[in-house]
XYZ file of C-alpha atoms in Angstrom:
591
model
C -48.296 71.709 -103.903
C -48.560 69.139 -101.098
C -44.838 69.041 -100.300
C -44.684 72.838 -100.393
C -47.576 73.062 -97.982
C -45.920 70.592 -95.623
C -42.731 72.655 -95.625
C -44.647 75.844 -94.956
C -46.633 74.348 -92.113
C -43.423 73.072 -90.573
C -42.004 76.599 -90.911
C -45.048 77.913 -89.096
C -44.589 75.457 -86.252
C -40.871 76.238 -85.969
C -41.487 79.983 -85.990
C -44.089 79.485 -83.277
C -41.605 77.589 -81.147
C -38.847 80.162 -81.633
C -40.741 83.440 -81.373
C -42.271 82.874 -77.974
C -41.634 86.182 -76.236
C -41.597 88.829 -78.946
C -44.638 90.040 -80.774
C -46.232 93.226 -81.942
C -49.105 93.800 -79.499
C -52.635 93.812 -80.941
C -54.056 97.098 -82.138
C -56.723 98.994 -80.224
C -60.072 97.855 -81.676
C -61.422 101.428 -81.582
C -60.156 103.867 -84.218
C -61.199 107.531 -84.424
C -60.832 110.145 -87.142
C -60.204 113.012 -84.735
C -59.167 112.453 -81.135
C -61.943 110.423 -79.547
C -64.572 111.454 -82.112
C -65.972 109.878 -85.290
C -64.999 106.328 -84.370
C -65.238 102.765 -85.604
C -64.797 99.509 -83.710
C -63.953 96.038 -84.928
C -62.974 92.755 -83.317
C -59.485 91.298 -83.135
C -60.108 89.390 -86.379
C -61.009 92.495 -88.368
C -64.527 91.458 -89.429
C -67.939 90.782 -87.928
C -70.157 87.952 -89.242
C -72.026 90.316 -91.580
C -68.843 92.318 -92.368
C -70.558 95.540 -91.316
C -68.671 98.600 -90.077
C -69.685 99.634 -86.572
C -69.532 103.364 -85.919
C -70.062 105.776 -83.054
C -69.755 109.510 -82.646
C -67.381 109.194 -79.705
C -65.405 106.874 -77.449
C -64.688 107.455 -73.765
C -62.052 105.831 -71.565
C -63.118 106.011 -67.910
C -60.386 105.301 -65.371
C -62.572 105.120 -62.251
C -66.106 104.111 -61.359
C -66.901 107.769 -60.659
C -65.923 108.686 -64.220
C -67.987 105.784 -65.539
C -71.043 106.986 -63.614
C -70.620 110.477 -65.037
C -70.346 109.126 -68.597
C -73.450 106.932 -68.311
C -75.410 109.765 -66.699
C -74.543 112.249 -69.439
C -75.512 109.797 -72.181
C -78.727 108.802 -70.430
C -79.753 112.423 -69.987
C -79.561 112.999 -73.747
C -80.964 109.589 -74.718
C -77.725 108.476 -76.336
C -77.111 104.835 -77.246
C -74.106 103.160 -75.571
C -72.085 99.952 -75.874
C -69.031 98.696 -74.027
C -65.743 97.900 -75.784
C -62.727 96.100 -74.342
C -58.958 96.169 -74.770
C -58.720 93.358 -77.342
C -62.344 92.888 -78.516
C -62.197 89.118 -78.982
C -65.871 88.384 -79.604
C -66.636 87.500 -83.204
C -70.281 88.523 -82.796
C -71.470 92.134 -82.837
C -71.517 92.656 -79.073
C -69.561 95.920 -79.241
C -71.614 97.597 -81.961
C -73.967 100.504 -81.302
C -76.821 101.451 -83.628
C -76.428 104.336 -86.056
C -73.521 106.778 -85.985
C -74.419 109.039 -83.040
C -73.789 106.541 -80.257
C -71.075 106.211 -77.633
C -68.426 103.547 -77.110
C -67.423 103.125 -73.466
C -64.033 101.401 -73.353
C -62.960 99.557 -70.207
C -59.316 99.651 -71.323
C -58.256 101.678 -68.272
C -60.717 100.165 -65.792
C -58.146 97.472 -65.117
C -57.246 97.650 -61.440
C -57.555 95.389 -58.436
C -59.966 96.939 -55.951
C -59.627 94.592 -53.004
C -57.855 91.302 -52.271
C -58.897 89.312 -49.198
C -56.799 86.196 -48.673
C -58.731 85.160 -45.553
C -62.128 85.362 -47.248
C -60.589 84.000 -50.470
C -62.159 86.754 -52.570
C -60.774 89.167 -55.129
C -62.579 92.286 -56.337
C -61.400 93.746 -59.646
C -62.512 96.247 -62.255
C -64.187 94.868 -65.351
C -61.405 95.816 -67.777
C -58.863 93.601 -66.015
C -57.693 90.814 -68.322
C -57.859 87.153 -67.394
C -54.073 87.132 -67.396
C -54.019 89.898 -64.783
C -56.767 88.215 -62.770
C -54.800 84.971 -62.582
C -51.647 86.848 -61.526
C -53.433 88.954 -58.889
C -54.981 85.852 -57.335
C -51.614 84.080 -57.263
C -50.057 87.003 -55.360
C -52.210 86.114 -52.350
C -51.834 82.349 -52.767
C -55.196 81.821 -54.447
C -56.445 80.511 -57.772
C -59.441 80.807 -60.051
C -60.381 77.146 -60.586
C -61.649 77.348 -64.186
C -61.295 79.803 -67.043
C -60.955 80.034 -70.834
C -57.619 78.971 -72.306
C -56.975 82.375 -73.943
C -56.029 84.987 -71.347
C -56.565 88.066 -73.532
C -60.207 88.304 -72.415
C -61.425 90.883 -69.916
C -63.496 90.191 -66.832
C -66.417 92.115 -68.300
C -66.066 90.358 -71.630
C -66.086 86.928 -70.011
C -69.165 87.853 -67.988
C -70.931 89.294 -71.013
C -70.561 86.168 -73.155
C -70.557 83.309 -70.648
C -66.921 82.353 -71.297
C -65.751 79.075 -69.782
C -63.003 76.511 -69.452
C -63.616 72.766 -69.247
C -64.991 70.890 -66.247
C -68.053 69.102 -64.908
C -66.778 69.350 -61.348
C -67.860 71.700 -58.560
C -69.700 74.755 -59.834
C -68.473 74.044 -63.342
C -66.182 75.744 -65.810
C -68.039 79.027 -66.465
C -66.224 82.046 -65.047
C -69.489 83.754 -64.058
C -70.384 80.908 -61.700
C -67.377 81.778 -59.522
C -68.564 85.348 -58.938
C -70.288 86.488 -55.742
C -70.911 90.191 -56.422
C -71.281 92.491 -59.433
C -71.282 96.285 -59.415
C -73.064 97.606 -62.482
C -73.734 101.138 -63.709
C -77.069 101.403 -65.515
C -79.216 104.278 -66.781
C -81.082 105.995 -63.982
C -83.996 108.332 -63.442
C -83.806 112.060 -62.802
C -83.848 111.290 -59.083
C -80.844 108.971 -59.567
C -78.919 111.652 -61.414
C -79.463 109.684 -64.658
C -77.152 106.834 -63.573
C -77.609 104.132 -60.987
C -74.955 101.949 -59.368
C -76.417 98.541 -58.638
C -74.690 96.158 -56.237
C -75.841 92.654 -57.125
C -75.117 89.464 -55.227
C -76.334 85.901 -55.002
C -77.603 86.488 -51.453
C -79.260 89.925 -51.596
C -80.483 90.242 -55.203
C -80.495 86.715 -56.696
C -82.875 87.538 -59.563
C -80.913 90.528 -60.839
C -77.619 88.769 -60.087
C -78.503 85.762 -62.240
C -79.460 88.094 -65.071
C -76.225 90.078 -64.805
C -73.944 87.013 -64.752
C -74.355 86.643 -68.544
C -75.746 89.956 -69.730
C -74.638 90.504 -73.368
C -73.963 94.091 -72.297
C -77.653 95.063 -72.381
C -78.104 95.796 -68.661
C -75.434 98.479 -68.307
C -71.680 98.619 -67.722
C -70.110 96.200 -65.272
C -67.835 98.263 -63.058
C -66.476 95.724 -60.583
C -66.663 91.974 -60.033
C -65.909 89.969 -56.889
C -64.611 86.442 -57.434
C -64.598 83.625 -54.939
C -61.295 81.783 -55.252
C -59.618 78.624 -53.999
C -56.275 77.962 -52.318
C -53.521 77.588 -54.881
C -53.180 74.044 -56.182
C -51.227 72.225 -58.853
C -52.322 70.248 -61.881
C -50.942 67.081 -63.411
C -51.509 66.947 -67.166
C -50.813 64.443 -69.901
C -52.071 64.134 -73.479
C -52.800 60.833 -75.206
C -53.758 60.346 -78.862
C -56.138 57.451 -79.505
C -58.340 55.968 -82.196
C -61.829 57.519 -82.181
C -63.702 54.200 -82.563
C -65.236 54.371 -79.059
C -65.131 58.149 -78.757
C -68.904 58.579 -78.478
C -68.992 56.541 -75.279
C -65.786 58.044 -73.903
C -66.952 61.632 -74.443
C -69.949 61.086 -72.175
C -67.988 59.664 -69.224
C -64.447 61.065 -69.470
C -65.303 64.404 -67.839
C -66.348 62.629 -64.655
C -62.940 60.948 -64.423
C -60.692 64.000 -64.878
C -61.455 67.442 -63.442
C -60.004 69.469 -66.337
C -60.631 66.994 -69.158
C -61.048 68.098 -72.749
C -60.574 66.689 -76.249
C -59.120 67.657 -79.588
C -60.946 65.569 -82.170
C -59.403 64.925 -85.584
C -62.363 63.253 -87.328
C -60.827 62.925 -90.806
C -57.843 61.161 -89.244
C -60.051 59.042 -86.978
C -58.132 60.206 -83.914
C -58.801 61.995 -80.631
C -56.348 63.693 -78.305
C -57.462 63.102 -74.713
C -56.485 65.616 -72.044
C -55.994 63.831 -68.727
C -55.703 66.758 -66.371
C -56.229 66.552 -62.620
C -55.727 68.533 -59.435
C -52.817 67.526 -57.199
C -51.588 68.978 -53.876
C -49.698 72.253 -54.056
C -46.593 70.639 -52.527
C -46.308 68.126 -55.399
C -42.975 68.498 -57.177
C -43.134 70.309 -60.522
C -42.916 73.769 -62.065
C -44.643 73.137 -65.385
C -45.885 75.834 -67.738
C -48.521 75.728 -70.463
C -47.746 78.266 -73.189
C -50.124 77.024 -75.890
C -48.395 76.982 -79.279
C -51.305 78.407 -81.327
C -51.392 81.408 -78.958
C -47.706 82.275 -79.404
C -46.427 84.945 -81.737
C -45.565 83.871 -85.248
C -43.565 85.298 -88.120
C -45.820 87.507 -90.222
C -44.088 86.297 -93.387
C -44.851 82.672 -92.510
C -48.469 83.523 -91.728
C -48.855 85.241 -95.097
C -47.425 82.271 -96.990
C -49.630 79.823 -95.093
C -52.730 81.895 -95.832
C -51.816 82.188 -99.512
C -51.320 78.436 -99.687
C -54.725 77.785 -98.158
C -56.323 80.224 -100.596
C -54.660 78.319 -103.440
C -55.944 75.021 -102.071
C -59.448 76.455 -101.973
C -59.186 77.781 -105.525
C -57.996 74.450 -106.926
C -60.086 72.313 -104.548
C -56.952 70.616 -103.268
C -58.434 68.455 -100.511
C -55.388 66.186 -100.483
C -53.131 69.134 -99.725
C -55.341 70.166 -96.830
C -55.354 66.653 -95.418
C -51.571 66.300 -95.639
C -51.154 69.678 -93.973
C -53.669 68.798 -91.261
C -51.876 65.547 -90.463
C -48.527 67.332 -90.278
C -49.696 70.146 -88.048
C -51.649 67.902 -85.666
C -48.754 65.458 -85.309
C -46.292 68.324 -84.776
C -48.469 69.920 -82.108
C -48.925 66.599 -80.333
C -45.200 65.812 -80.503
C -44.426 69.222 -78.997
C -47.019 68.650 -76.238
C -49.024 71.665 -77.501
C -46.606 74.004 -75.740
C -46.317 72.298 -72.366
C -42.924 72.389 -70.666
C -41.886 70.767 -67.406
C -39.913 73.754 -66.182
C -40.941 76.675 -68.383
C -38.162 75.907 -70.885
C -38.264 72.338 -72.219
C -40.598 69.364 -72.308
C -39.033 66.253 -70.802
C -42.080 64.001 -70.499
C -45.490 63.416 -68.962
C -46.999 64.144 -66.597
C -46.395 67.874 -66.597
C -47.073 69.212 -63.111
C -47.393 72.907 -62.400
C -49.265 75.502 -60.381
C -52.745 76.444 -61.529
C -51.688 79.973 -62.465
C -49.056 78.545 -64.841
C -51.225 75.819 -66.367
C -54.731 77.172 -66.913
C -54.478 79.881 -69.605
C -51.979 81.469 -71.963
C -51.516 83.938 -74.795
C -47.901 85.004 -75.043
C -48.450 86.676 -78.434
C -49.917 89.567 -76.434
C -46.508 90.300 -74.908
C -45.625 93.699 -76.232
C -42.380 94.343 -77.964
C -43.230 96.511 -80.947
C -41.282 94.930 -83.780
C -43.070 96.550 -86.705
C -45.293 93.505 -87.237
C -42.377 91.197 -88.004
C -44.217 88.901 -85.616
C -47.833 88.964 -84.485
C -50.706 86.950 -83.081
C -51.734 84.456 -85.788
C -55.077 86.187 -86.462
C -53.863 89.809 -86.449
C -55.940 91.544 -89.136
C -53.225 94.131 -89.870
C -51.287 91.497 -91.786
C -52.159 88.634 -94.110
C -52.964 86.087 -91.452
C -55.502 83.529 -90.327
C -59.064 84.509 -91.257
C -61.722 82.103 -90.141
C -65.245 81.335 -89.071
C -65.917 79.925 -85.631
C -68.945 77.789 -84.932
C -69.223 76.942 -81.243
C -72.105 75.248 -79.462
C -72.876 73.106 -76.415
C -74.580 69.755 -77.031
C -76.369 68.213 -74.017
C -74.258 65.390 -72.612
C -77.160 62.977 -73.096
C -77.054 63.686 -76.856
C -73.284 63.783 -77.365
C -72.833 60.158 -78.462
C -75.521 60.502 -81.135
C -74.037 63.784 -82.348
C -70.551 62.299 -82.605
C -72.001 59.344 -84.520
C -73.653 61.766 -86.963
C -70.309 63.472 -87.614
C -68.680 60.078 -88.127
C -71.396 59.245 -90.664
C -70.478 62.365 -92.607
C -66.799 61.434 -92.518
C -67.653 57.986 -93.911
C -69.278 59.687 -96.897
C -66.126 61.735 -97.588
C -63.112 61.302 -95.316
C -61.382 64.410 -96.670
C -64.349 66.656 -95.877
C -63.197 67.791 -92.429
C -59.450 68.152 -93.001
C -60.062 71.900 -93.114
C -61.088 71.814 -89.452
C -57.908 69.964 -88.583
C -55.752 72.651 -90.225
C -57.090 74.814 -87.388
C -55.956 72.239 -84.807
C -59.116 70.082 -84.807
C -62.429 70.264 -82.969
C -61.799 71.490 -79.424
C -64.316 69.995 -76.992
C -64.797 71.312 -73.449
C -67.162 70.335 -70.646
C -69.716 72.758 -69.209
C -72.380 72.402 -66.521
C -75.804 73.900 -65.949
C -75.717 77.423 -64.556
C -78.128 79.538 -62.500
C -77.336 82.416 -64.870
C -80.463 83.116 -66.902
C -78.515 83.114 -70.175
C -76.002 80.493 -69.053
C -75.874 76.804 -69.913
C -79.089 74.860 -69.333
C -77.618 71.426 -68.640
C -74.411 69.393 -68.506
C -73.008 69.566 -71.994
C -69.973 69.230 -74.211
C -68.952 72.378 -76.036
C -67.744 71.855 -79.626
C -65.488 74.562 -81.072
C -65.106 74.421 -84.874
C -62.684 76.828 -86.555
C -62.403 76.859 -90.341
C -61.348 78.858 -93.376
C -63.182 82.071 -94.272
C -62.713 83.668 -97.676
C -61.905 87.350 -97.964
C -64.657 87.568 -100.585
C -68.001 86.822 -98.861
C -69.409 85.364 -102.100
C -66.670 82.753 -102.462
C -67.791 79.226 -101.467
C -65.540 76.933 -99.442
C -64.259 73.441 -100.122
C -66.682 70.936 -98.533
C -68.607 73.723 -96.860
C -71.787 71.622 -96.998
C -70.316 69.159 -94.489
C -69.566 71.834 -91.895
C -72.921 73.533 -92.512
C -74.650 70.217 -91.899
C -72.747 69.669 -88.645
C -73.767 73.167 -87.574
C -77.446 72.520 -88.316
C -77.423 69.032 -86.771
C -76.134 70.501 -83.511
C -78.394 73.541 -83.398
C -81.641 72.024 -84.610
C -81.530 68.246 -84.179
C -79.891 68.354 -80.735
C -81.011 71.828 -79.646
C -77.440 72.906 -78.888
C -76.811 76.292 -77.296
C -74.553 78.617 -79.321
C -71.691 80.465 -77.643
C -72.754 84.117 -77.382
C -69.392 85.404 -78.613
C -68.316 82.998 -81.340
C -70.956 82.134 -83.938
C -72.355 83.031 -87.317
C -75.769 84.687 -87.496
C -77.832 81.584 -88.218
C -76.879 80.086 -84.840
C -78.909 82.777 -83.070
C -82.123 82.353 -85.054
C -84.764 81.760 -82.369
C -82.072 81.041 -79.780
C -83.825 82.796 -76.899
C -86.532 80.104 -76.933
C -83.896 77.621 -75.740
C -83.518 79.432 -72.402
C -86.198 78.664 -69.829
C -85.341 81.790 -67.826
C -85.369 84.178 -70.791
C -88.576 85.924 -69.580
C -86.917 86.610 -66.213
C -83.853 88.045 -67.962
C -85.983 90.332 -70.125
C -87.844 91.610 -67.051
C -84.543 92.597 -65.440
C -83.453 94.238 -68.690
C -86.658 96.270 -68.781
C -86.086 97.333 -65.172
C -82.416 98.272 -65.592
C -82.634 99.977 -68.998
C -86.287 100.678 -69.876
C -85.462 102.837 -72.898
C -82.929 100.374 -74.327
C -79.925 102.691 -74.349
C -77.572 99.685 -74.052
C -79.535 97.621 -76.582
C -79.039 97.444 -80.337
C -80.905 96.079 -83.304
C -78.675 92.989 -83.084
C -79.271 92.349 -79.367
C -83.015 92.863 -79.866
C -82.913 90.250 -82.615
C -81.059 87.570 -80.654
C -83.181 88.221 -77.545
C -86.358 87.779 -79.571
C -87.570 91.313 -78.897
C -87.779 92.531 -82.474
C -86.735 91.266 -85.885
C -84.684 88.296 -87.015
C -80.917 87.932 -86.908
C -80.734 86.139 -90.254
C -80.059 88.224 -93.363
C -81.618 86.836 -96.540
C -79.915 87.858 -99.783
C -77.924 86.332 -102.620
C -75.024 84.322 -101.210
C -76.208 84.687 -97.612
C -75.708 81.017 -96.709
C -72.015 81.102 -97.637
C -71.205 83.107 -94.503
C -73.943 81.770 -92.253
C -76.100 84.871 -92.545
C -78.967 82.539 -93.442
C -79.800 78.902 -94.040
C -80.306 78.468 -97.745
C -83.837 77.966 -99.023
C -83.019 78.561 -102.677
C -79.942 78.219 -104.844
C -79.356 81.970 -105.008
C -78.463 81.851 -101.307
C -75.410 79.769 -102.235
C -73.209 80.332 -105.295
C -75.068 78.912 -108.315
C -72.632 80.392 -110.846
C -69.910 78.346 -109.130
C -72.121 75.231 -108.996
C -72.877 75.508 -105.268
C -76.609 74.866 -104.917
C -78.984 74.545 -101.964
C -79.463 70.860 -101.186
C -80.670 68.650 -98.301
C -78.142 67.286 -95.849
C -76.502 63.925 -96.409
C -77.154 62.534 -92.916
C -79.624 65.046 -91.479
C -82.117 65.396 -94.300
C -83.783 68.427 -92.696
C -80.582 70.426 -93.155
C -80.242 72.778 -96.107
C -76.656 73.286 -97.182
C -74.650 74.740 -100.049
C -73.402 71.724 -101.998
C -71.163 71.702 -105.043
C -73.075 69.839 -107.735
C -71.508 68.479 -110.917
C -73.320 68.536 -114.240
C -76.241 70.749 -113.202
C -76.762 74.107 -114.814
C -78.094 77.160 -113.024
C -81.346 76.799 -114.975
C -81.873 73.346 -113.457
C -81.486 74.603 -109.899
C -84.346 74.347 -107.430
C -85.731 76.029 -104.342
C -86.678 74.537 -100.979
């Protein structure tokens, strides 16, 4: 089994290297029975955290702000619920869902134009459906650059604003995209006198309160129509990766971001290793034409993806931790040896440092490039094929608490070194720096963002190998260290009581009440996470297996498969689903 898995993982890496420019483009996330009526929406992974189906009576595709105003006005006049959808729908959480079946999806798919480019003022105004890839390219046309952004360029401007998406940096205004915005045009419900829709022009100078609410809005204030970015003169970056032992990682993680502007880490805790990203700004006239085309974001052979997924399912069934660890070591060493997709000239990697222009180094996602090949190749997570299917748990731990948090994870690894190999099959724990933001729902302090990606079963009642270790890490971060969850990437339990962690939440809710007093852009889910009504956790048999709840009794786990609710191993306040040997269901207990 182990040698087979190694061969298959190598095949995956090779196919990723070869199939770099051809891929079936992702499907539209909105599907309708008849024309634009009787519709459903999903995310790019094919499943929300609670696996619900999100429906609406209709979808609209405005192409101009005037059309958008007309759509919002018509829905407001009839009291119709609305939510915004995007071209690729990359949020795992239920941000696109509307309540019931009579609502309206407003897609920004065709609101994807540049409105105004001003090289002298170093600003760029774009529509909210423009992708990050397009934004980077449009800025480069006038010799400018967005300094920080997420690494995946298949996000839209509106989507990044709605979820607080970010790159990695403690420098300047920080790595959050929304903190490099100077003006937002938003269409919200209006009164009769407004014609039932109101265009609000928000800026940091004229309307700072409303502006700071709209910078991270979760889509509950209205539809963002246009965004104006403040940019910087084009510059180059010099990047090198180094793999080191993680013995002093706790100390390094606290200080490393002050030494390198674009620093990040890939932590491989079961291997006791960390990949350090030493990434700095250099003058634009520095020699080098490097390109970062991240390997995990390239198209891959669908057949290879299916075999890899089947192998991981087999490992889960037979509890083959050794196989996972061998595979994790192979894939991490292969990625490191291939410089994660960096090339010195856009073709081959000849050595570090790799120097290239910001627009060629900051983000990637070549699996979006559209040659329709009948799904012979696809993005690795494309839900139309048997592909990657995973949970993501992403949170920001205050920098002052990072060393202690890392030490807690190391303590778990000491208990069982194989326990986190599953994370390393998904490239390891990605760690990015973020700073405090004036946005009311933005980051509260300097922090390190931990991104954990791990296996998700197709059957929601199937427990995972060593799931108790990852559940404990999740609870340590959220409850011991008061970490802030990423709005677009987590399981339900991460949002339980989350609004209490934001000191400016009352100010945000006041703006929400002003912009949309009848809650036409709100849903049951947004009301839950904003603390308005109800609780985001769902308590039922098996609920803890998918993070819908924290277990308080064995039934919340999988007692028939010997997964019972137990205290954490390091953080005793945690309650996790642990596989217990020699205990019958009758002997199980509640907490």
